[in-house]
CSV table of C-alpha atoms in Angstrom, one decimal:
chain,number,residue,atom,x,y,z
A,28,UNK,CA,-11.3,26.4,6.4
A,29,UNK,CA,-10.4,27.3,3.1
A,30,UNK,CA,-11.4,25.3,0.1
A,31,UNK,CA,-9.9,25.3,-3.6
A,32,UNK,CA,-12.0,23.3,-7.0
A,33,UNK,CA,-9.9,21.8,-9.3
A,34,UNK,CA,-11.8,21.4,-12.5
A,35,UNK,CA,-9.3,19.1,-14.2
A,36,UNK,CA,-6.4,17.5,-12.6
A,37,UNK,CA,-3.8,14.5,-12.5
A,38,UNK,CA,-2.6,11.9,-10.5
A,39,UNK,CA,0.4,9.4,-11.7
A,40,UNK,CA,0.9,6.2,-9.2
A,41,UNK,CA,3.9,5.1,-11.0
A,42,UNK,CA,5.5,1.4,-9.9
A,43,UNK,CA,8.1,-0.8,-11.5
A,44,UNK,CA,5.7,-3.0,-13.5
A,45,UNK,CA,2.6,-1.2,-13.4
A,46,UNK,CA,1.4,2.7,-13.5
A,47,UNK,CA,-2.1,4.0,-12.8
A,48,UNK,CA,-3.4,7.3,-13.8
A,49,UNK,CA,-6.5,9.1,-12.4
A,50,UNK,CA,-7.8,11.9,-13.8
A,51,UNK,CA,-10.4,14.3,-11.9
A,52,UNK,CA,-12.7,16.7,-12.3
A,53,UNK,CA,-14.1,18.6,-10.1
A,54,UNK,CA,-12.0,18.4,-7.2
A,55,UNK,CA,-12.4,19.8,-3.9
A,56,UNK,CA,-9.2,20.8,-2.1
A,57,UNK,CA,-8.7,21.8,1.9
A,58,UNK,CA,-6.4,24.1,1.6
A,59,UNK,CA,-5.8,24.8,5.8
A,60,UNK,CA,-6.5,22.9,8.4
A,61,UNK,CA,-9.9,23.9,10.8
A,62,UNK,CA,-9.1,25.9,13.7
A,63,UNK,CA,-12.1,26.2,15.7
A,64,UNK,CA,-12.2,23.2,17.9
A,65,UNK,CA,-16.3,23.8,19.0
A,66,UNK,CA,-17.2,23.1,15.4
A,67,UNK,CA,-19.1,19.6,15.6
A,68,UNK,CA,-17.7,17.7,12.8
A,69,UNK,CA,-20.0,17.2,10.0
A,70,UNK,CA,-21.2,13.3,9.8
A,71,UNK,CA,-21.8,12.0,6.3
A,72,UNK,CA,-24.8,10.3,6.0
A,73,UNK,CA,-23.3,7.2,4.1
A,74,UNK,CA,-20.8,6.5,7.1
A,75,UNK,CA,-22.2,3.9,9.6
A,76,UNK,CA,-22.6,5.1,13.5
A,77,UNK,CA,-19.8,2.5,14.3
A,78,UNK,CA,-16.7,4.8,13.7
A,79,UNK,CA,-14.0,2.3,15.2
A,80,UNK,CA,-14.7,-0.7,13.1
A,81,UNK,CA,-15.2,1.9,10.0
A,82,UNK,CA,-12.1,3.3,10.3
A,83,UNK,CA,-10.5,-0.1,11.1
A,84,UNK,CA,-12.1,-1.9,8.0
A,85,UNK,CA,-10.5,1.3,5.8
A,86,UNK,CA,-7.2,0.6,7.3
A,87,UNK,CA,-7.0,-3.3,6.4
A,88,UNK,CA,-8.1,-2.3,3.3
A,89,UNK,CA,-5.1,0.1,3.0
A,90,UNK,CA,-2.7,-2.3,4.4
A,91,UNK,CA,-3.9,-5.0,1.6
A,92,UNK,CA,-3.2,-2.2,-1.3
A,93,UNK,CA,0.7,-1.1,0.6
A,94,UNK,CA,1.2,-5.1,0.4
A,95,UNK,CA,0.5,-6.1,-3.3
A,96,UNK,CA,2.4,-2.7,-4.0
A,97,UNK,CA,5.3,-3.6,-1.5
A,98,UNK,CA,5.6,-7.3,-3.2
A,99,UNK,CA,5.1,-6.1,-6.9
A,100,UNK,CA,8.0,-3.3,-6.5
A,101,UNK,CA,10.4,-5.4,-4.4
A,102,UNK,CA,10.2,-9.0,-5.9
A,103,UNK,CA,10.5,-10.9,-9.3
A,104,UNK,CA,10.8,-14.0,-10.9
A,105,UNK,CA,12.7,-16.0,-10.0
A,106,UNK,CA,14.5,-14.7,-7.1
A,107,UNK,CA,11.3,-15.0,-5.0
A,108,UNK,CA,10.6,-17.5,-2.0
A,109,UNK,CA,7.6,-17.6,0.6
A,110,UNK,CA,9.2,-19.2,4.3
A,111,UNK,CA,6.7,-20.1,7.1
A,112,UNK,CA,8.4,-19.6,10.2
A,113,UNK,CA,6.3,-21.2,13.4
A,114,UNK,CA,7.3,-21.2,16.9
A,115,UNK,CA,7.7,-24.7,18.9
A,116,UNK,CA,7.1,-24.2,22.3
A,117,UNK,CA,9.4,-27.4,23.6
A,118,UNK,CA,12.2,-25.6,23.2
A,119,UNK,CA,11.5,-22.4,24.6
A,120,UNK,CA,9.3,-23.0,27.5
A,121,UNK,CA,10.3,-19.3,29.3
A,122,UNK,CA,8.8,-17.5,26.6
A,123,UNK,CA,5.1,-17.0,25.6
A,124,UNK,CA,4.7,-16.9,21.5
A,125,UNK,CA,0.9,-16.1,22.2
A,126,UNK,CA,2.2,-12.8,23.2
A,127,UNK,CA,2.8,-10.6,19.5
A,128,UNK,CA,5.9,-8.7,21.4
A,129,UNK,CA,7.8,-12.1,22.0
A,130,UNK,CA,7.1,-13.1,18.4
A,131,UNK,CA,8.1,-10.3,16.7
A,132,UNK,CA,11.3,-10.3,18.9
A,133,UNK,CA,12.1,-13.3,17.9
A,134,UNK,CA,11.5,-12.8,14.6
A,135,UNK,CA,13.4,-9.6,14.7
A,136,UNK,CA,16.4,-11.7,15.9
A,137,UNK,CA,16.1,-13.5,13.0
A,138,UNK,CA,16.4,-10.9,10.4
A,139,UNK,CA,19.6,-9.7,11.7
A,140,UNK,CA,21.0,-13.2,11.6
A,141,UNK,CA,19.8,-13.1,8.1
A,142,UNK,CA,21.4,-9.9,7.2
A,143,UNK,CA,24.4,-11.2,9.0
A,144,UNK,CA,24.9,-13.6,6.4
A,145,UNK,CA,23.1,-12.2,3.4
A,146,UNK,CA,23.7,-9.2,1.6
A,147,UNK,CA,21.1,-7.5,-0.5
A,148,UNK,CA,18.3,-9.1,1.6
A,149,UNK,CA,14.6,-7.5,1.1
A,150,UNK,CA,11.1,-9.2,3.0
A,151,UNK,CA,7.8,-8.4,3.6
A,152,UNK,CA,6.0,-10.3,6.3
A,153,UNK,CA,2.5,-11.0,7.4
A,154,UNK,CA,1.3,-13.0,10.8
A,155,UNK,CA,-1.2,-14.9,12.1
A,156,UNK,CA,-1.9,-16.8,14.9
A,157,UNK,CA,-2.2,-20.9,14.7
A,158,UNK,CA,-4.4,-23.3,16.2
A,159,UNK,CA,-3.0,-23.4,19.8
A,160,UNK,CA,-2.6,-19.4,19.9
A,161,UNK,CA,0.8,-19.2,18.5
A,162,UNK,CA,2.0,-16.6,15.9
A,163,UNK,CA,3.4,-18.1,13.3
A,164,UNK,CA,5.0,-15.8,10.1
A,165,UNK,CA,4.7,-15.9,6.3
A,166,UNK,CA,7.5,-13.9,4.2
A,167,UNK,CA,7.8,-12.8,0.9
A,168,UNK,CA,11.4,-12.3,0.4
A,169,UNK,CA,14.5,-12.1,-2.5
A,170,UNK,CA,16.6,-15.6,-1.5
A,171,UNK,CA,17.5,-17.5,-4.8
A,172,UNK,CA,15.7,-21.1,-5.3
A,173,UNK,CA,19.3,-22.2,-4.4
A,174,UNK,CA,18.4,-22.3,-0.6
A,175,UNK,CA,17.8,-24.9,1.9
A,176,UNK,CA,15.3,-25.4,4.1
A,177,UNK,CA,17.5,-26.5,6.3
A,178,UNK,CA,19.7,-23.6,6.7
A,179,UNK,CA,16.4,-21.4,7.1
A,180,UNK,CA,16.0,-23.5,10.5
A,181,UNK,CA,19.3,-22.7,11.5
A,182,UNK,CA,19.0,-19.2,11.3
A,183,UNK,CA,15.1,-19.3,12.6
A,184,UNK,CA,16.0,-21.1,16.0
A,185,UNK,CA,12.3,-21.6,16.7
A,186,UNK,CA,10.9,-24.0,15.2
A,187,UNK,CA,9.3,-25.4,12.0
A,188,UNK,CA,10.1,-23.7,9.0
A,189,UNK,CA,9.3,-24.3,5.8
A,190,UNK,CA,10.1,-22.9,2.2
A,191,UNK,CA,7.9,-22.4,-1.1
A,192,UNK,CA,9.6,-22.1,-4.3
A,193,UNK,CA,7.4,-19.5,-6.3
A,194,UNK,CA,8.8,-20.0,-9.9
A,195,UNK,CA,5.6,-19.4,-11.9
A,196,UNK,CA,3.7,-16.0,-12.4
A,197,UNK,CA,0.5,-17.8,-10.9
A,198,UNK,CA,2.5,-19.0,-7.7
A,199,UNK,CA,3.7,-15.6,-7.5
A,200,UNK,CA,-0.2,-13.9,-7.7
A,201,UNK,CA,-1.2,-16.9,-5.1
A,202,UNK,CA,1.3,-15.8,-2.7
A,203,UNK,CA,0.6,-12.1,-2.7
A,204,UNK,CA,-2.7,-13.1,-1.9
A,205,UNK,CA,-1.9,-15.5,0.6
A,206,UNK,CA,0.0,-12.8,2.7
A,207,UNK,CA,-3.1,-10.6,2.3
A,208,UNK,CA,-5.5,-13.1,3.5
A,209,UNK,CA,-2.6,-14.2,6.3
A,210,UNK,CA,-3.1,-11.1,7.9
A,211,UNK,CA,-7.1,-10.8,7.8
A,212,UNK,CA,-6.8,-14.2,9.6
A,213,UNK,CA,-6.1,-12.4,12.7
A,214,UNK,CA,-7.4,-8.8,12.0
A,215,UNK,CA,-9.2,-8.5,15.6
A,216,UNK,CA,-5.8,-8.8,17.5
A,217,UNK,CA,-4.4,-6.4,15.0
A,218,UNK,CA,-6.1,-3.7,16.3
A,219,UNK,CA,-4.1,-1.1,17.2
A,220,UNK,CA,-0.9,-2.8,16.1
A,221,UNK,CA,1.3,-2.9,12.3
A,222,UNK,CA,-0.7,-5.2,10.4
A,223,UNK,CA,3.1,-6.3,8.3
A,224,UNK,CA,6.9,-6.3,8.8
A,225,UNK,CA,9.5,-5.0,6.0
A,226,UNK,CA,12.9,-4.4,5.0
A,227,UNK,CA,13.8,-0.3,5.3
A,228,UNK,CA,14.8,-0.6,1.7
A,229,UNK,CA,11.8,-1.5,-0.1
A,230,UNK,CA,10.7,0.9,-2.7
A,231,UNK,CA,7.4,2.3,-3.2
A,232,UNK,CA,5.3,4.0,-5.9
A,233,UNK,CA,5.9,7.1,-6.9
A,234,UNK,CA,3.1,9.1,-6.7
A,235,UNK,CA,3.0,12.7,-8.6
A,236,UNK,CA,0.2,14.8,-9.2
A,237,UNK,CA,-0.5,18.5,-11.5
A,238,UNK,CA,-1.2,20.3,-9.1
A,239,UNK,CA,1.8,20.8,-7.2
A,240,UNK,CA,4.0,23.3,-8.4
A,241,UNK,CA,7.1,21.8,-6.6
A,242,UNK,CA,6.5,18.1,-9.1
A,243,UNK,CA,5.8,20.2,-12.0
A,244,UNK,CA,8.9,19.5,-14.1
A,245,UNK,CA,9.0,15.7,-12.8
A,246,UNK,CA,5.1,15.2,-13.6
A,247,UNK,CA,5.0,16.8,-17.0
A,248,UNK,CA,7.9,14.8,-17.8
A,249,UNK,CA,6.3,11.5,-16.8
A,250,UNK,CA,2.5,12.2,-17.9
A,251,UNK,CA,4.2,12.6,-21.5
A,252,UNK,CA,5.7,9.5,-21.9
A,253,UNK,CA,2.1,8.4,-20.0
A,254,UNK,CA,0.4,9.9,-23.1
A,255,UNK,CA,2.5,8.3,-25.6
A,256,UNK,CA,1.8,4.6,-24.5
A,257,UNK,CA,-1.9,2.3,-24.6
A,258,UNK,CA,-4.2,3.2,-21.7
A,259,UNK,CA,-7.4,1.4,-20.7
A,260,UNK,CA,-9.9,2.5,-18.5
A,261,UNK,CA,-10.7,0.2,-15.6
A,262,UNK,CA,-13.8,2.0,-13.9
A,263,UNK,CA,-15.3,5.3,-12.8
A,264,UNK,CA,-16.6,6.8,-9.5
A,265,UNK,CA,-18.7,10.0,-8.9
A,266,UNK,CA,-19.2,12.7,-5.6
A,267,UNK,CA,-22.2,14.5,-5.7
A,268,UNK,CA,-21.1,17.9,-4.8
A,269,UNK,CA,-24.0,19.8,-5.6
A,270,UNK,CA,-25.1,22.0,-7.9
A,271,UNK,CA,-23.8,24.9,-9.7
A,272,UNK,CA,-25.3,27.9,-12.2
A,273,UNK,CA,-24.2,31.4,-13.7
A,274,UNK,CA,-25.4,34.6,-12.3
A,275,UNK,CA,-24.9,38.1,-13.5
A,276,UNK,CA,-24.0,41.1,-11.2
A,277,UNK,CA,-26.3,43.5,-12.4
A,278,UNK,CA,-24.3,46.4,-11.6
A,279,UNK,CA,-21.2,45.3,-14.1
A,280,UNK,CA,-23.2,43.0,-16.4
A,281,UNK,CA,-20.1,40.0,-15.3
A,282,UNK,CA,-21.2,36.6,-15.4
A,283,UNK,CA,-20.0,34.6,-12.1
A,284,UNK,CA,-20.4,31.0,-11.5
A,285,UNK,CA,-22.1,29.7,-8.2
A,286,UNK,CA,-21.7,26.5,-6.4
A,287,UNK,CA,-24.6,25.4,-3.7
A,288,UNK,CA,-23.1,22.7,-1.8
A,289,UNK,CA,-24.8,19.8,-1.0
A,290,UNK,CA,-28.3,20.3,-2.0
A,291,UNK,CA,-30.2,18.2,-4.8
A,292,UNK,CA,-31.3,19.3,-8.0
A,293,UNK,CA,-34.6,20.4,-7.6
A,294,UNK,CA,-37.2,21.6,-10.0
A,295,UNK,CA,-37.2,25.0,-8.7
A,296,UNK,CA,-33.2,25.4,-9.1
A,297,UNK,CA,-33.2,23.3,-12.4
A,298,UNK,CA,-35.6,26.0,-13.6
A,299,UNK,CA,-33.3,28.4,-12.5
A,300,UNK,CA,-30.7,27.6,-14.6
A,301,UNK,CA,-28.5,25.2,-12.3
A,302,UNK,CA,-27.7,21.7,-13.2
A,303,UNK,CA,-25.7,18.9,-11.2
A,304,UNK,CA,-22.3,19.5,-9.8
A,305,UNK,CA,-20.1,16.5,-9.1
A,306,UNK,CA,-16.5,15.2,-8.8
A,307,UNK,CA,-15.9,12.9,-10.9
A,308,UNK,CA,-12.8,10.1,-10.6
A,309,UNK,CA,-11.6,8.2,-13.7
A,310,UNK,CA,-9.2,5.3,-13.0
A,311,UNK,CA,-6.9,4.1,-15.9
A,312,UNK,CA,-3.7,2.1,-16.5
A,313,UNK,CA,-1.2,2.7,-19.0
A,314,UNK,CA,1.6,0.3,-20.4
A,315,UNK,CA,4.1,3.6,-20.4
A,316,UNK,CA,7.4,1.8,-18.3
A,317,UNK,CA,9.4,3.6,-15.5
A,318,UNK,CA,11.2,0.6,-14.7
A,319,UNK,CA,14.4,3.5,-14.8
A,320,UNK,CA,12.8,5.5,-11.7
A,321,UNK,CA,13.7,1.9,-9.3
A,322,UNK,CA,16.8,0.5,-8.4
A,323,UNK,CA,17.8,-2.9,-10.3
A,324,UNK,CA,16.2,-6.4,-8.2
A,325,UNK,CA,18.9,-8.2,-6.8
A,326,UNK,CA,18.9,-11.2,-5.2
A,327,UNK,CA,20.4,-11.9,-1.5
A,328,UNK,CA,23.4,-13.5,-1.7
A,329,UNK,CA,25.9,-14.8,1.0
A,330,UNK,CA,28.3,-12.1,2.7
A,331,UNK,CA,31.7,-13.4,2.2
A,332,UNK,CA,33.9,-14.1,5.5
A,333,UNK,CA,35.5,-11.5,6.8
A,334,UNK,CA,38.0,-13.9,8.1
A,335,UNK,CA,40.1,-16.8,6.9
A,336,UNK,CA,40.3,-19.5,9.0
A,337,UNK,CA,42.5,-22.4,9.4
A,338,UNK,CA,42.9,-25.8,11.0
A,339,UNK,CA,45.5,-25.6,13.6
């Protein structure tokens, strides 16, 4: 497996209100993939023996950052409401809402109606189950404080709905959050499952880094107008690597560098010449504005009929 440092390198997450910057040192790069399938996998010593719930806490903790950067790209004041749809089991006693398939279904029925009606419609949507074992949705989506409640229940079908006007930047942080906790409510029967629900057409972050030669142009454009604007540095994070020295090849007299990986800095090697070798991760944000690289926020508004109909 081949392996390539990068002393000093770049990386632009670039969103509609915000842009983050890290800058590293020290990188280590795979450059292939391992082959040899008999090679036991190395086990870092700061990763617990419990690999499922490690890997599963990781994931939730990725699905918490793709939410807050879902909602800040896809949704602003004051086209922004938060529905809770529940399920009431009265009316639809041939189907089980315990069971995630049936819920989402149901919910995916209910999108369609939405587009049906609505053009320009975006959501993002987390779920949980309720006291008697029900799912029950909350959703972040682009409907104008003009709506009813009411006509929310008619295109639901299922229930109980109810809808939060978020016209405040602090109502707006609060239900970010809500979503996020939402979906840790229920994070054992997410195993193995989407941990959200979207629209196809939210937008992302753009994400560019130096060291590809194919985002060259686009990042050297970008990480200028990055370097024109304020920056602060929120924090710092460091990965022992090793530790490096110089030698000389005594047969040309050419100074080389050398990199032991993964051992400490002992006396013995410090006396040696070598000193510590590290990666080392500085996190910033600027103020520098790409709102230009997204596509303008609209809200949804009603389809107009097809059709013109008349009383006979």
């Amino acid at each position: 497996m081949g392996e390539e440092c990068i002393e000093g390198g770049f990386k632009l997450k670039i969103g509609r209100r915000r842009t983050h910057v890290t800058t590293y040192e020290n990188m280590i790069l795979q450059t292939t993939q391992p082959v040899k399938k008999d090679k036991q996998k190395k086990i870092k010593r700061s990763i617990p023996s419990d690999y499922a719930n490690f890997n599963y806490y990781n994931r939730m903790k990725k699905r918490r950052q793709e939410i807050r950067e879902i909602c800040w790209n896809n949704f602003d004041l004051p086209d922004v409401v938060m529905l809770t749809l529940t399920f009431d089991q009265k009316g639809n006693v041939e189907k089980n809402f315990t069971q995630l398939e049936d819920a989402h279904r149901e919910f995916k029925k209910f999108i369609q109606r939405v587009n049906s009606h609505y053009e320009n419609f975006r959501y993002l949507a987390t779920f949980s189950r309720q006291r008697n074992g029900n799912w029950h949705y909350h959703v972040m989506c682009n409907f104008q404080h003009s709506i009813a409640n009411k006509e929310i229940t008619k295109l639901w079908k299922n229930g109980i709905t109810y809808v939060s006007y978020v016209n405040t930047r602090e109502k707006y942080n609060s239900a970010v959050h809500y979503l996020t906790h939402n979906m840790n409510e229920s994070a054992d029967a997410l195993k193995g499952k989407h941990g959200y629900l979207c629209s196809r057409s939210v937008e992302r972050d753009i994400k560019l880094v130096s060291w590809r030669a194919e985002q060259s142009d686009e990042f050297e454009e970008a990480f200028k107008k990055v370097k024109q604007e304020r920056i602060k540095i929120l924090y710092e994070t460091r990965n022992p690597l090793g530790v490096k020295g110089t030698r000389v090849d005594e047969e040309t007299g050419e100074a080389f560098d050398i990199h032991l990986r993964d051992r400490e800095l002992t006396p013995a090697l410090e006396d040696a010449g070598y000193e510590k070798w590290e990666s080392i991760y500085t996190h910033l944000t600027s103020w520098a504005d790409f709102s230009d690289k997204f596509e303008p926020l609209k809200p949804a508004t009603l389809r107009p009929k097809k059709f013109k109909r008349t009383n006979p």
